[in-house]
mmCIF file of C-alpha atoms and ligand atoms in Angstrom:
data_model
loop_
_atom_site.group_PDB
_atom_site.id
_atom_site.type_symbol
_atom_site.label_atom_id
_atom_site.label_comp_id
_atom_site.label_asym_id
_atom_site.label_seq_id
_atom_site.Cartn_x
_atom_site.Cartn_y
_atom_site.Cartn_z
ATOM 1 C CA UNK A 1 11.594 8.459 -11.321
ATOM 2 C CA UNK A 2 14.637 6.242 -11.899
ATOM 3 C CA UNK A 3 14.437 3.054 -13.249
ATOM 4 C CA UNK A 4 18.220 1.042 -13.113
ATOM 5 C CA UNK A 5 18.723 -2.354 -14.955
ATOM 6 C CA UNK A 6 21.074 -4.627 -13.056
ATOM 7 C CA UNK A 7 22.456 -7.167 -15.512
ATOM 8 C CA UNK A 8 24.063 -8.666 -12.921
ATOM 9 C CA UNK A 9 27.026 -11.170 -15.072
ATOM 10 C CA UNK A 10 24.904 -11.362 -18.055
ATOM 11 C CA UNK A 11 25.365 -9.665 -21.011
ATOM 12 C CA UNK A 12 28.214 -9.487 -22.652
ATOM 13 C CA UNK A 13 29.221 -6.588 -25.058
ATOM 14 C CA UNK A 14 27.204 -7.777 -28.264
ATOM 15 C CA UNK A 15 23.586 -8.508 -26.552
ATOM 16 C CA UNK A 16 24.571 -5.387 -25.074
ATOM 17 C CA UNK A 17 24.613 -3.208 -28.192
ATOM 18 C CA UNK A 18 21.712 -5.206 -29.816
ATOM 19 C CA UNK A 19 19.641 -4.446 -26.126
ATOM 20 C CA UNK A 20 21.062 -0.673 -26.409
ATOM 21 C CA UNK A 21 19.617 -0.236 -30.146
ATOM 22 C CA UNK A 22 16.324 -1.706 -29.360
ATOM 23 C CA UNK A 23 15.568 0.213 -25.843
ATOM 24 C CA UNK A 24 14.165 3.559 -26.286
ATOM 25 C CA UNK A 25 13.168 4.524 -22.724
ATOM 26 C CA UNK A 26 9.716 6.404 -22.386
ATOM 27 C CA UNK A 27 9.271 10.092 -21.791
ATOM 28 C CA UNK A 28 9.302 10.985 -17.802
ATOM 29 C CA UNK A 29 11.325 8.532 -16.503
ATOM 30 C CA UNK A 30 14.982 8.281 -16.015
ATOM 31 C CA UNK A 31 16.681 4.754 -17.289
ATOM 32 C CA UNK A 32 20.059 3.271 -16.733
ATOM 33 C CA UNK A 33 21.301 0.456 -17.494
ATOM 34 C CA UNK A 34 24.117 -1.518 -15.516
ATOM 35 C CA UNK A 35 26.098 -4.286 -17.396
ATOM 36 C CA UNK A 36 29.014 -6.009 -16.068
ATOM 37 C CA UNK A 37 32.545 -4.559 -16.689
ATOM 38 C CA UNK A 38 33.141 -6.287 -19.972
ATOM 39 C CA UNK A 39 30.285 -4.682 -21.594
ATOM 40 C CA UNK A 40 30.315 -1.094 -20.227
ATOM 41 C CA UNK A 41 31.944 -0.073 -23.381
ATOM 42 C CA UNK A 42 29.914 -0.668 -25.681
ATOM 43 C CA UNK A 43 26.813 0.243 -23.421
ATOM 44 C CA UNK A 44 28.175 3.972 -23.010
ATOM 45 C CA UNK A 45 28.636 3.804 -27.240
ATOM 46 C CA UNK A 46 24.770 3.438 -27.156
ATOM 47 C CA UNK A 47 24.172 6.990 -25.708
ATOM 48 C CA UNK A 48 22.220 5.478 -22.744
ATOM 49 C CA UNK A 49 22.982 6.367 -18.948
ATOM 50 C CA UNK A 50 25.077 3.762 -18.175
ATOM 51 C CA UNK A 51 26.536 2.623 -14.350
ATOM 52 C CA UNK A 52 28.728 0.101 -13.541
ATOM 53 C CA UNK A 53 28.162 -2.795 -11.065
ATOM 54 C CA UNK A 54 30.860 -1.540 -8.456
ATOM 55 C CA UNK A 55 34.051 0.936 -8.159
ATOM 56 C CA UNK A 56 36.681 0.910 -5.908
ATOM 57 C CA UNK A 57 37.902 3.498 -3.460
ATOM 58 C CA UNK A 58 41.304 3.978 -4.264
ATOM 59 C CA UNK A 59 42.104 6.001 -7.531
ATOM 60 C CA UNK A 60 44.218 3.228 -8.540
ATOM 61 C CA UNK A 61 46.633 0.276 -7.419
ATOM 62 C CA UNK A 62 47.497 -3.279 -6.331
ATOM 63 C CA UNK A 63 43.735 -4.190 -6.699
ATOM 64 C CA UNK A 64 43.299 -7.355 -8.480
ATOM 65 C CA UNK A 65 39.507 -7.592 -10.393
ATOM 66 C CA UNK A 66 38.251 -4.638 -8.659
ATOM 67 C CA UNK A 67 37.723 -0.603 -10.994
ATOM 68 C CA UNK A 68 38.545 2.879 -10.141
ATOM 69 C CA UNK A 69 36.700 5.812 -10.728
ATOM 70 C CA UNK A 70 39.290 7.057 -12.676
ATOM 71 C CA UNK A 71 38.840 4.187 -15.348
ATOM 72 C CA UNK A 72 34.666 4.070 -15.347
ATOM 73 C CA UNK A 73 34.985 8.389 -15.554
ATOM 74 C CA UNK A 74 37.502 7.667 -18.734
ATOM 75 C CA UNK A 75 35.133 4.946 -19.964
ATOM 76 C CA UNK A 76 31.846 7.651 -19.489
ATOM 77 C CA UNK A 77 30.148 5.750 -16.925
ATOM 78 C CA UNK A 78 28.059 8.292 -14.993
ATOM 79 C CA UNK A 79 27.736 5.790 -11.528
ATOM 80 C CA UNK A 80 27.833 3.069 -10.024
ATOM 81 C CA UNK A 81 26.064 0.640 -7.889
ATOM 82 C CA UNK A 82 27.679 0.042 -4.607
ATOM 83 C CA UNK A 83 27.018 -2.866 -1.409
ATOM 84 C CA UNK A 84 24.653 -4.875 -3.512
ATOM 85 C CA UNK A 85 23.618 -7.646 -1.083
ATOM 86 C CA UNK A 86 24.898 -10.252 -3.787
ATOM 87 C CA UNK A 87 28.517 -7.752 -3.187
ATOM 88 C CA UNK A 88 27.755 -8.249 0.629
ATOM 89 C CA UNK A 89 27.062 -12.203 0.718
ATOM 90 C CA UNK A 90 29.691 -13.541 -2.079
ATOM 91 C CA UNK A 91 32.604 -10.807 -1.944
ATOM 92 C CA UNK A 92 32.914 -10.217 1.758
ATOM 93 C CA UNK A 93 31.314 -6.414 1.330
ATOM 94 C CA UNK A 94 30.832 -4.754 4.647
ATOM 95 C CA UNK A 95 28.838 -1.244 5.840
ATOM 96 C CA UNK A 96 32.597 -0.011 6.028
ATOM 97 C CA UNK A 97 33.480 -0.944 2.179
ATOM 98 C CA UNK A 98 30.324 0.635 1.060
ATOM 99 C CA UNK A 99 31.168 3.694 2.747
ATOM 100 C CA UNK A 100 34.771 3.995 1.296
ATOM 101 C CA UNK A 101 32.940 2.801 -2.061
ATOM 102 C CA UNK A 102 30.661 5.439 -1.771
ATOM 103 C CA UNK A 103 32.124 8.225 -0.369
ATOM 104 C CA UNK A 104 35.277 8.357 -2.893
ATOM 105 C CA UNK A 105 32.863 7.219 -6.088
ATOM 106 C CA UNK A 106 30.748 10.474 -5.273
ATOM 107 C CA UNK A 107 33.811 12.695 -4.227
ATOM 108 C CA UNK A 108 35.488 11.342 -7.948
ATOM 109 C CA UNK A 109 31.378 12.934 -9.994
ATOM 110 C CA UNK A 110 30.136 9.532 -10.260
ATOM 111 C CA UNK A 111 26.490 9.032 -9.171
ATOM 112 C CA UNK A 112 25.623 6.362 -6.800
ATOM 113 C CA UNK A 113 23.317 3.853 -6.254
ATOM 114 C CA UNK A 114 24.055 2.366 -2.374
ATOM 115 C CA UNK A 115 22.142 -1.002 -2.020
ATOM 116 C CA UNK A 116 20.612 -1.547 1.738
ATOM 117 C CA UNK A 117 18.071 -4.279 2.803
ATOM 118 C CA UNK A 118 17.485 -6.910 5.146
ATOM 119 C CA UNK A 119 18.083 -10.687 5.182
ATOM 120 C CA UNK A 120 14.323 -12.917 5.763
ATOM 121 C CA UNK A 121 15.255 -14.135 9.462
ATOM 122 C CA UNK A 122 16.224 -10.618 10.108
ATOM 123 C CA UNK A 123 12.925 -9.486 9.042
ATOM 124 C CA UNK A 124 11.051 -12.370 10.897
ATOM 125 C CA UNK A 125 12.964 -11.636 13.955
ATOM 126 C CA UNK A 126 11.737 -8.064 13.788
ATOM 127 C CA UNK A 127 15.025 -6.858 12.848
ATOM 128 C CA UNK A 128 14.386 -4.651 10.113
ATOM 129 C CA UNK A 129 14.643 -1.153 11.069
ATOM 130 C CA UNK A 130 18.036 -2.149 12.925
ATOM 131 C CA UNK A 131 19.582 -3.824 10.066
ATOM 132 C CA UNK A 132 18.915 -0.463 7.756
ATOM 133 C CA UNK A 133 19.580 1.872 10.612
ATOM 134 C CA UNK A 134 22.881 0.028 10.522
ATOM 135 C CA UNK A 135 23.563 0.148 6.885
ATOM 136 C CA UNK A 136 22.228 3.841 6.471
ATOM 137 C CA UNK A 137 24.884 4.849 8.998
ATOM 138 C CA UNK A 138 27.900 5.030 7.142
ATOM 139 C CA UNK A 139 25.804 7.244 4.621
ATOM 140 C CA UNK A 140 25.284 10.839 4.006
ATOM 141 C CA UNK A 141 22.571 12.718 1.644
ATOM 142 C CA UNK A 142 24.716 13.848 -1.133
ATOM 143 C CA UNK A 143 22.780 15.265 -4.849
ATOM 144 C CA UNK A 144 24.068 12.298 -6.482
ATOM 145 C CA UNK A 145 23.202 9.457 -4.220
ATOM 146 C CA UNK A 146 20.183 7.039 -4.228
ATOM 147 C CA UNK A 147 19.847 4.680 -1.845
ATOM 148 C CA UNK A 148 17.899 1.250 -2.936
ATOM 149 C CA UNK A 149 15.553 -0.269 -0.810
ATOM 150 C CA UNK A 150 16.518 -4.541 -1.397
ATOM 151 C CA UNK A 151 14.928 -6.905 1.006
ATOM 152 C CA UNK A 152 17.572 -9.626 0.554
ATOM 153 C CA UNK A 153 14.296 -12.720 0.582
ATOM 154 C CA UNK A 154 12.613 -10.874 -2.702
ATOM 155 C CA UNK A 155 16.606 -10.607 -5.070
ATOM 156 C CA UNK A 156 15.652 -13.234 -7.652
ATOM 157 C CA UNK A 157 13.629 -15.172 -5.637
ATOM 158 C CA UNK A 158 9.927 -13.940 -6.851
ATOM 159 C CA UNK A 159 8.955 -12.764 -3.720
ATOM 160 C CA UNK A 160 8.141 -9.359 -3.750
ATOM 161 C CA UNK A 161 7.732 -6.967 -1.027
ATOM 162 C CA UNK A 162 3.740 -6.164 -0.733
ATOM 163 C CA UNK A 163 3.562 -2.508 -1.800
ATOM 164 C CA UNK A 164 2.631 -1.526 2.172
ATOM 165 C CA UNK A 165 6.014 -3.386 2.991
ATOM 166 C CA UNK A 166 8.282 -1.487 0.856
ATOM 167 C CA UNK A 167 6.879 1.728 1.839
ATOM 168 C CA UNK A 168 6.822 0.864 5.127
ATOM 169 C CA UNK A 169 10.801 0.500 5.333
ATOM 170 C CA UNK A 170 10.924 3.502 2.241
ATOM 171 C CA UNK A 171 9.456 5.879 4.884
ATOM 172 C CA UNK A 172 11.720 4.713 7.553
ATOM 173 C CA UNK A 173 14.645 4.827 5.389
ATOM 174 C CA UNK A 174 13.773 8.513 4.481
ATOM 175 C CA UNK A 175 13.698 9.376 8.217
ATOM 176 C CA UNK A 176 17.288 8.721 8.191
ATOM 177 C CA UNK A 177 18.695 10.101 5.110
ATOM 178 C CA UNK A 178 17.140 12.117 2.860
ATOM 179 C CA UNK A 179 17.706 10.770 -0.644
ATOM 180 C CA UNK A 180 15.489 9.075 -3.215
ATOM 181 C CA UNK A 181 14.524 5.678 -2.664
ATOM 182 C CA UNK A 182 14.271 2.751 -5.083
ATOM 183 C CA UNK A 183 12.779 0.040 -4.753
ATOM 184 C CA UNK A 184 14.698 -3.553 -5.980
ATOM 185 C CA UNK A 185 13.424 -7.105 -5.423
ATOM 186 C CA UNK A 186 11.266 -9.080 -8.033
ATOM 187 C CA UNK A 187 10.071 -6.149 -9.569
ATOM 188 C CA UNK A 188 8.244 -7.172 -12.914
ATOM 189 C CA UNK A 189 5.754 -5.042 -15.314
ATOM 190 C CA UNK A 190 2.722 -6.622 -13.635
ATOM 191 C CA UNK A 191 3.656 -5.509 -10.222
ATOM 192 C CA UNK A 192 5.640 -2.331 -11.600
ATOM 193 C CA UNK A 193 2.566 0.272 -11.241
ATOM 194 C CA UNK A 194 1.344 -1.042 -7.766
ATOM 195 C CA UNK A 195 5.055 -0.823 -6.188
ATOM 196 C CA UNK A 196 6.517 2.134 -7.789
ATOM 197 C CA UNK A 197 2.746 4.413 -6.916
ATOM 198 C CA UNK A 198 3.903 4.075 -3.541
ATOM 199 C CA UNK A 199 4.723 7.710 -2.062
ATOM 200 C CA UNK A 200 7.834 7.194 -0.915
ATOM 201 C CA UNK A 201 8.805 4.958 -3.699
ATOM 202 C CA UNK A 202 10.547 7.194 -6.324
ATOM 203 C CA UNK A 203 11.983 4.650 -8.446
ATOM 204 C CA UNK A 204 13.376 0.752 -8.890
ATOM 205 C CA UNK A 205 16.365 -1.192 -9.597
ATOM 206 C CA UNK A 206 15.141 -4.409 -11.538
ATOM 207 C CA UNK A 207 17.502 -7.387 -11.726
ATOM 208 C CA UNK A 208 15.923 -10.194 -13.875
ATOM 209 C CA UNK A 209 13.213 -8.417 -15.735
ATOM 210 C CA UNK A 210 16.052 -5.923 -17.026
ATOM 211 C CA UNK A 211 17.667 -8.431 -19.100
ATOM 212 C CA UNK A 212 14.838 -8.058 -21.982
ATOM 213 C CA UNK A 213 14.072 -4.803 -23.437
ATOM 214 C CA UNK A 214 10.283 -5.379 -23.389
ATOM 215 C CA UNK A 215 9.994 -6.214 -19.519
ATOM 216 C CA UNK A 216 12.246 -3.558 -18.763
ATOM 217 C CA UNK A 217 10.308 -1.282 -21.022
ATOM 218 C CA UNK A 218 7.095 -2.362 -19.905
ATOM 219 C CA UNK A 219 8.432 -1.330 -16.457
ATOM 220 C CA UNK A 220 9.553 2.332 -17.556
ATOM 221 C CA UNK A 221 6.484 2.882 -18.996
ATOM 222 C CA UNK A 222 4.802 2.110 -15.905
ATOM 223 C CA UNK A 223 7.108 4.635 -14.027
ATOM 224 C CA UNK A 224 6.029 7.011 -16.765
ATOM 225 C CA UNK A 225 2.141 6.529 -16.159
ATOM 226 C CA UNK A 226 2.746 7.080 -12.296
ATOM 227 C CA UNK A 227 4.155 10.208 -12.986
ATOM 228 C CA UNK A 228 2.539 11.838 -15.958
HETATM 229 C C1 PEP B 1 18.807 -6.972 -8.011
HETATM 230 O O1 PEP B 1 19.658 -7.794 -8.318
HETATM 231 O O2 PEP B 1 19.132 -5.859 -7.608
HETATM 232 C C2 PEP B 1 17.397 -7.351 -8.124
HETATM 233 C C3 PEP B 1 16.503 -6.582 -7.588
HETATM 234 O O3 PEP B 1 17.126 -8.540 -8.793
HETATM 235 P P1 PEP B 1 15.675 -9.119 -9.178
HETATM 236 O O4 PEP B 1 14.887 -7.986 -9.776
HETATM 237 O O5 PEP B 1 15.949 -10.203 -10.151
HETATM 238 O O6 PEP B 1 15.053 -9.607 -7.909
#
């Protein structure tokens, strides 16, 4: 099981190394942490698995605010996150730019974590096997790519998938690629063990409950009792 910490823009590089020394992740499960740019430095220092937020798919050039994979591989980050729904709403991220994100982050060694979930009106309208059939089409299964299952109406809002919805669309999603799945949306430690003992749940990527080493411990250690 993976368990990723989003950080999101929080964080900078000395709550970093003071989160670092004080997060010892649990036998059996696999934790990495994701801090914005500033701090990736002195997260990699820590020994962790670190990824960054985002990488570019260009080796390098005119590219103002965005990072190769040249610089994160140089820095030791081992992946990155790519089309996180807050990339796809704010920075004008499309199925096409998570495709060139992907494809040249995984060509470059870097591990990827490719964000895909639906808005709530697409899911009231019925829409949500479309919308990740869409998403899920500019991807192929690849050794180092996860995909994570995000229903847009459960990112920081504290509404959480019920366990049968997320495995619901984790099934579906692993009918059309076949990757792990992680689950992302409001996960917190008390409804950790329910979500992630879902079969075709095989991890999480935790935005707000990362941010303080207990929750997101408390969630690793419920990966680690699913599994063990
Ligand atoms: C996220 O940002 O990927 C996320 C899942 O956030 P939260 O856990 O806060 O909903």
């Amino acid at each position: 099981m993976l368990i990723a910490g989003h950080w999101k823009m929080y964080n900078g590089p000395g709550v970093t190394r003071e989160f670092c020394v004080a997060f010892e992740p649990p036998d059996g499960v696999e934790a990495v942490l994701c801090p914005p740019f500033g701090s990736l430095g002195a997260a990699v220092a820590s020994g962790h698995t670190i990824f960054a937020q985002n990488v570019h798919w260009q080796d390098e050039g005119a590219f103002t605010g965005e990072v190769s994979t040249k610089i994160l591989l140089e820095l030791g980050v081992e992946g990155a996150i790519v089309g996180h729904s807050e990339r796809r709403q704010y920075f004008g991220e499309t199925d096409e730019t998570v495709r060139m994100r992907t494809e040249h982050a995984l060509d470059a060694g870097l591990r990827v974590i490719a964000c895909v979930g639906e808005l709530e009106e697409e899911r009231e309208r019925g829409e949500t096997e479309d919308v990740l059939r869409r998403q899920l089409s500019v991807l192929t299964a690849h050794d180092a790519l996860v995909v994570a299952y995000e229903p847009v109406w459960a990112i920081g809002t504290g509404k959480t998938a019920t366990p049968e919805q997320a495995q619901d669309a984790h099934a579906f999603i692993k009918t059309l690629i076949d990757v792990p799945v992680l689950y992302g949306g409001s996960v917190k430690p008390d409804n950790a063990p329910e979500l992630l003992s879902q079969r075709d749940v095989d991890g999480a990527l935790v935005g707000g409950a990362s941010l303080e080493v207990e929750s997101f411990t408390a969630i690793c250690q419920a990966a680690a009792n699913i599994r063990s």
